[in-house]
Every structure is written in C-alpha cells, then in structure tokens.
Short mmCIF file of C-alpha atoms in Angstrom, two decimals:
data_model
loop_
_atom_site.label_atom_id
_atom_site.label_comp_id
_atom_site.label_asym_id
_atom_site.label_seq_id
_atom_site.Cartn_x
_atom_site.Cartn_y
_atom_site.Cartn_z
CA UNK C 155 -87.82 -25.15 -38.67
CA UNK C 156 -87.47 -23.14 -35.45
CA UNK C 157 -84.22 -21.27 -34.86
CA UNK C 158 -84.57 -21.50 -31.09
CA UNK C 159 -81.95 -23.37 -29.13
CA UNK C 160 -83.18 -26.62 -27.59
CA UNK C 161 -83.79 -26.73 -23.85
CA UNK C 162 -81.07 -28.40 -21.80
CA UNK C 163 -82.75 -28.94 -18.46
CA UNK C 164 -81.18 -32.36 -18.08
CA UNK C 165 -77.82 -30.56 -17.85
CA UNK C 166 -79.24 -28.09 -15.33
CA UNK C 167 -80.48 -31.05 -13.28
CA UNK C 168 -77.06 -32.74 -13.38
CA UNK C 169 -75.33 -29.51 -12.30
CA UNK C 170 -77.69 -29.18 -9.36
CA UNK C 171 -77.13 -32.79 -8.31
CA UNK C 172 -73.37 -32.12 -8.49
CA UNK C 173 -73.68 -29.10 -6.20
CA UNK C 174 -75.79 -31.17 -3.82
CA UNK C 175 -73.08 -33.84 -3.62
CA UNK C 176 -70.30 -31.27 -3.13
CA UNK C 177 -72.18 -29.50 -0.35
CA UNK C 178 -72.79 -32.85 1.36
CA UNK C 179 -69.06 -32.97 2.18
CA UNK C 180 -69.42 -29.98 4.50
CA UNK C 181 -67.43 -27.50 2.43
CA UNK C 182 -66.55 -24.24 4.14
CA UNK C 183 -65.15 -20.83 3.14
CA UNK C 184 -63.00 -20.91 -0.03
CA UNK C 185 -63.93 -24.51 -0.77
CA UNK C 186 -67.48 -23.30 -1.52
CA UNK C 187 -66.35 -21.37 -4.59
CA UNK C 188 -66.79 -24.38 -6.92
CA UNK C 189 -70.37 -24.67 -5.64
CA UNK C 190 -70.97 -21.01 -6.51
CA UNK C 191 -69.59 -21.57 -10.01
CA UNK C 192 -71.88 -24.57 -10.52
CA UNK C 193 -74.89 -22.51 -9.46
CA UNK C 194 -73.88 -19.76 -11.90
CA UNK C 195 -73.48 -22.32 -14.69
CA UNK C 196 -76.97 -23.68 -13.95
CA UNK C 197 -78.44 -20.19 -14.22
CA UNK C 198 -76.62 -19.56 -17.51
CA UNK C 199 -78.06 -22.78 -18.95
CA UNK C 200 -81.51 -21.81 -17.70
CA UNK C 201 -81.18 -18.39 -19.34
CA UNK C 202 -80.11 -20.07 -22.57
CA UNK C 203 -83.51 -21.79 -22.74
CA UNK C 204 -85.58 -18.93 -21.35
CA UNK C 205 -86.15 -17.10 -24.66
CA UNK C 206 -85.55 -13.76 -22.90
CA UNK C 207 -85.01 -10.79 -25.19
CA UNK C 208 -81.40 -10.05 -26.11
CA UNK C 209 -80.86 -6.94 -23.93
CA UNK C 210 -82.50 -8.52 -20.88
CA UNK C 211 -80.44 -11.70 -21.19
CA UNK C 212 -77.23 -9.70 -21.63
CA UNK C 213 -77.92 -7.59 -18.55
CA UNK C 214 -78.70 -10.65 -16.44
CA UNK C 215 -75.48 -12.36 -17.57
CA UNK C 216 -73.50 -9.19 -16.83
CA UNK C 217 -74.94 -8.86 -13.32
CA UNK C 218 -74.36 -12.57 -12.72
CA UNK C 219 -70.72 -12.38 -13.82
CA UNK C 220 -69.89 -9.20 -11.90
CA UNK C 221 -71.65 -10.36 -8.73
CA UNK C 222 -70.09 -13.83 -8.78
CA UNK C 223 -66.58 -12.50 -9.37
CA UNK C 224 -67.00 -9.82 -6.69
CA UNK C 225 -68.35 -12.18 -4.04
CA UNK C 226 -65.74 -14.83 -4.88
CA UNK C 227 -62.90 -12.29 -4.64
CA UNK C 228 -64.21 -11.03 -1.28
CA UNK C 229 -64.35 -14.56 0.09
CA UNK C 230 -60.77 -15.28 -1.00
CA UNK C 231 -59.44 -11.96 0.32
CA UNK C 232 -61.24 -11.90 3.66
CA UNK C 233 -62.80 -15.23 4.67
CA UNK C 234 -65.06 -15.09 7.68
CA UNK C 235 -68.66 -15.18 8.84
CA UNK C 236 -69.52 -11.88 7.16
CA UNK C 237 -68.19 -12.81 3.73
CA UNK C 238 -69.69 -16.32 3.99
CA UNK C 239 -73.02 -14.71 4.82
CA UNK C 240 -72.72 -12.43 1.80
CA UNK C 241 -71.76 -15.43 -0.37
CA UNK C 242 -74.79 -17.37 0.83
CA UNK C 243 -77.05 -14.38 0.20
CA UNK C 244 -75.72 -14.09 -3.36
CA UNK C 245 -76.21 -17.83 -3.94
CA UNK C 246 -79.80 -17.47 -2.70
CA UNK C 247 -80.36 -14.60 -5.13
CA UNK C 248 -78.90 -16.57 -8.05
CA UNK C 249 -81.08 -19.58 -7.22
CA UNK C 250 -84.20 -17.45 -6.84
CA UNK C 251 -83.63 -15.96 -10.30
CA UNK C 252 -83.03 -19.46 -11.69
CA UNK C 253 -86.29 -20.77 -10.22
CA UNK C 254 -88.28 -17.93 -11.80
CA UNK C 255 -86.61 -18.38 -15.20
CA UNK C 256 -87.08 -22.16 -15.27
CA UNK C 257 -90.71 -22.16 -14.09
CA UNK C 258 -91.74 -19.45 -16.56
CA UNK C 259 -90.10 -21.37 -19.38
CA UNK C 260 -91.63 -24.77 -18.66
CA UNK C 261 -95.06 -23.19 -18.25
CA UNK C 262 -94.72 -22.07 -21.87
CA UNK C 263 -94.01 -25.60 -23.15
CA UNK C 264 -96.97 -26.42 -25.33
CA UNK C 265 -96.11 -30.13 -25.36
CA UNK C 266 -95.03 -31.76 -22.08
CA UNK C 267 -91.76 -33.58 -22.81
CA UNK C 268 -88.85 -34.95 -20.85
CA UNK C 269 -87.31 -31.47 -20.89
CA UNK C 270 -90.43 -30.12 -19.18
CA UNK C 271 -90.17 -32.73 -16.42
CA UNK C 272 -86.44 -32.15 -15.97
CA UNK C 273 -87.12 -28.42 -15.73
CA UNK C 274 -89.73 -28.95 -13.01
CA UNK C 275 -87.44 -31.30 -11.06
CA UNK C 276 -84.59 -28.80 -11.40
CA UNK C 277 -86.79 -26.04 -9.99
CA UNK C 278 -87.74 -28.31 -7.08
CA UNK C 279 -84.08 -28.98 -6.29
CA UNK C 280 -83.38 -25.25 -6.56
CA UNK C 281 -86.01 -24.54 -3.90
CA UNK C 282 -84.21 -26.82 -1.44
CA UNK C 283 -80.81 -25.36 -2.32
CA UNK C 284 -82.21 -21.81 -2.11
CA UNK C 285 -83.37 -22.36 1.45
CA UNK C 286 -80.04 -24.00 2.30
CA UNK C 287 -78.36 -20.75 1.25
CA UNK C 288 -80.90 -18.69 3.22
CA UNK C 289 -80.34 -20.75 6.37
CA UNK C 290 -76.57 -20.41 5.97
CA UNK C 291 -76.89 -16.64 5.57
CA UNK C 292 -79.01 -16.45 8.73
CA UNK C 293 -76.46 -18.52 10.64
CA UNK C 294 -73.51 -16.41 9.50
CA UNK C 295 -75.09 -12.96 9.76
CA UNK C 296 -77.21 -13.35 12.91
CA UNK C 297 -75.63 -13.86 16.32
CA UNK C 298 -76.40 -17.02 18.24
CA UNK C 299 -76.65 -20.67 17.18
CA UNK C 300 -78.94 -21.61 14.31
CA UNK C 301 -79.99 -25.04 15.59
CA UNK C 302 -81.86 -25.44 18.86
CA UNK C 303 -79.58 -28.27 19.98
CA UNK C 304 -76.42 -26.32 19.27
CA UNK C 305 -75.30 -28.68 16.49
CA UNK C 306 -72.56 -27.52 14.14
CA UNK C 307 -73.81 -25.61 11.12
CA UNK C 308 -71.82 -26.99 8.20
CA UNK C 309 -73.04 -26.91 4.63
CA UNK C 310 -73.87 -30.61 4.98
CA UNK C 311 -76.04 -30.25 8.09
CA UNK C 312 -77.86 -27.18 6.78
CA UNK C 313 -78.51 -28.84 3.43
CA UNK C 314 -79.77 -31.93 5.24
CA UNK C 315 -82.09 -29.79 7.36
CA UNK C 316 -83.34 -27.93 4.28
CA UNK C 317 -84.30 -31.01 2.26
CA UNK C 318 -85.79 -32.80 5.25
CA UNK C 319 -87.95 -29.70 5.70
CA UNK C 320 -88.73 -29.39 1.96
CA UNK C 321 -90.00 -32.96 1.81
CA UNK C 322 -91.76 -32.61 5.22
CA UNK C 323 -89.95 -35.74 6.43
CA UNK C 324 -89.60 -34.22 9.89
CA UNK C 325 -86.99 -36.38 11.63
CA UNK C 326 -86.68 -33.80 14.39
CA UNK C 327 -82.93 -34.24 14.92
CA UNK C 328 -82.31 -30.66 13.68
CA UNK C 329 -84.62 -27.78 14.60
CA UNK C 330 -84.21 -24.07 13.92
CA UNK C 331 -83.81 -22.00 17.09
CA UNK C 332 -84.53 -18.39 16.05
CA UNK C 333 -87.78 -16.96 14.76
CA UNK C 334 -86.23 -16.17 11.37
CA UNK C 335 -85.05 -19.74 10.84
CA UNK C 336 -88.37 -21.21 11.97
CA UNK C 337 -90.39 -18.92 9.72
CA UNK C 338 -88.27 -19.77 6.70
CA UNK C 339 -88.52 -23.50 7.51
CA UNK C 340 -92.33 -23.31 7.55
CA UNK C 341 -92.30 -21.39 4.26
CA UNK C 342 -90.03 -24.00 2.69
CA UNK C 343 -92.30 -26.86 3.76
CA UNK C 344 -95.34 -25.10 2.32
CA UNK C 345 -93.62 -24.25 -0.98
CA UNK C 346 -92.25 -27.77 -1.36
CA UNK C 347 -95.63 -29.42 -0.98
CA UNK C 348 -97.48 -26.88 -3.11
CA UNK C 349 -94.89 -27.20 -5.88
CA UNK C 350 -95.09 -31.00 -5.93
CA UNK C 351 -98.86 -31.39 -5.84
CA UNK C 352 -99.65 -28.58 -8.27
CA UNK C 353 -96.90 -28.23 -10.88
CA UNK C 354 -94.85 -31.45 -10.88
CA UNK C 355 -97.82 -33.81 -10.49
CA UNK C 356 -99.75 -31.97 -13.21
CA UNK C 357 -96.87 -32.09 -15.67
CA UNK C 358 -96.23 -35.79 -15.05
CA UNK C 359 -99.92 -36.49 -15.69
CA UNK C 360 -99.70 -34.58 -19.00
CA UNK C 361 -96.42 -36.16 -20.15
CA UNK C 362 -96.37 -36.57 -23.93
CA UNK C 363 -99.59 -34.64 -24.38
CA UNK C 364 -100.44 -31.25 -25.84
CA UNK C 365 -101.44 -29.06 -22.95
CA UNK C 366 -105.09 -28.00 -23.25
CA UNK C 367 -104.80 -24.76 -21.34
CA UNK C 368 -103.52 -22.65 -24.26
CA UNK C 369 -105.37 -22.33 -27.58
CA UNK C 370 -103.49 -22.95 -30.82
CA UNK C 371 -101.98 -19.88 -32.41
CA UNK C 372 -103.11 -19.00 -35.91
CA UNK C 373 -100.50 -18.57 -38.58
CA UNK C 374 -100.81 -16.12 -41.44
CA UNK C 375 -102.29 -18.87 -43.64
CA UNK C 376 -105.25 -19.36 -41.33
CA UNK C 377 -103.98 -22.65 -39.85
CA UNK C 378 -103.64 -23.33 -36.15
CA UNK C 379 -100.03 -23.75 -35.04
CA UNK C 380 -99.15 -25.96 -32.09
CA UNK C 381 -95.97 -24.72 -30.45
CA UNK C 382 -93.47 -27.55 -30.25
CA UNK C 383 -90.74 -27.85 -27.62
CA UNK C 384 -87.64 -25.78 -28.25
CA UNK C 385 -85.57 -27.18 -31.07
CA UNK C 386 -88.46 -29.06 -32.72
CA UNK C 387 -90.58 -28.08 -35.68
CA UNK C 388 -94.00 -26.62 -34.99
CA UNK C 389 -97.00 -28.55 -36.26
CA UNK C 390 -99.69 -26.93 -38.40
CA UNK C 391 -103.21 -28.13 -37.72
CA UNK C 392 -106.22 -27.55 -39.97
CA UNK C 393 -108.08 -24.43 -39.02
CA UNK C 394 -111.45 -24.97 -37.41
CA UNK C 395 -114.53 -22.83 -37.98
CA UNK C 396 -114.28 -19.27 -36.85
CA UNK C 397 -116.18 -18.29 -33.73
CA UNK C 398 -119.28 -16.22 -34.49
CA UNK C 399 -119.02 -12.56 -33.62
#
C-alpha cells in the first residue's frame, strides 16, 4: 500500500467557493482577513497533496505563515489603500503558487478520478480569484478610477468583473479604464479559455481512464506498475516484451 496522503481537492474546491461567497458581500479592509485565511488554508491543503520534498514544503509553509501574519497585522494596524493593495498583492501571490502546485499535481495523476476533476476546477476558480486580487491591487495602488464608468470598486464588483472576463461573458457593464487593467483583463480571458478547452475538457474526456501519455513504470520484479491516485494501491501489470536495442 502507498504511504502517500490522499488528495483532498474537494475540500480545496469548497474553501474556494466559500471565499467567493464571502467576497460577494463586498468586504473591505479588516473584514477581508477571513478571506485571506481561507486562501492560505486552500494552499496548505494543496501543498498536502503536492508530494513536494520535505524541506521545500516546510519552507513554503514558513513563508506562507510569516507573510500572511505580517500582511494581516499591517492591515489591522494601518488600514488604507496602501495596505489593502499590499494585501491584494499577497493574495495574488498565494493564489498563483496554489495554481502551480495544483496543476502540477493533477498532471501527475496516472488515473483520472474525481480528485483530478476537482483539482482542475479548483485551479480554474483560482485563476478568477487571482485576477480579482490583481485588479484590486491595481485599483488600490494606482491613482485614478479602475472602471471606465467610475463605478465603485468593492470586492464584489471586482470579483464580478473578473469572472465575467474569465468566462468571456462580456456584459459590458464594467470595463477597465487604465492600460494595466485592460491588459490583465485580456490575459485573463485568454487563460480562462485555454485552460477550459485544453486541460479541463481533456481530463473530463479521460475520466475513469488510465492516461495514455505516460508509460508504465517498471518495478524491480520486471512488472509494469500503474501509478494509482494518492491513497490507493498501485496496480502491477504483466510485463510486456522488451524493446529491441
């Protein structure tokens, strides 16, 4: 049996949905601290399934803890546009790291299971939330209004704009004004579509199947080993004929 911990991407997905709902209430300043803690918890769960080496995982957890505590303390001590911009930048960094960790892990799933699909959906949500944090940072750290119509930039409106852009819905009621915001909006739309049509669609098509893109590993007994999802026992297959050399 494998000693690896099972993946828990359904919990990551639920945490991300919870942060989405909280942000939809237009939280500002200190009230955004619970959102930051939920993002940090999602990254910790993602790291738990990432199979990173011990020292690397410990360093990442240390940086995550120190950065989150430092940014949270700064926001409580001196709330304002600058600290909110720093908070949003840190959230964007945490989400970017989470996306990389999750995608690398699910690409190593030999068998496409429900955990693989939940991981891909979690990464997709993270992309939308990442750009929400980037747009908030731009609004707080750059002078001038973010939206062309001068609408208020709450966490709810920016999140709405981000996911409308990610899904290329394009209602047109909110439009970025500055060049930075417009460039990031175009990048988000491109990433969202590429992610859906390449990774998510491919994984859904392969659900329940052994992925054909990686050859079976040979064990010491000369049998091919199919890597099972984390927490499940690997399956030994009869060894085929050796390739001629």
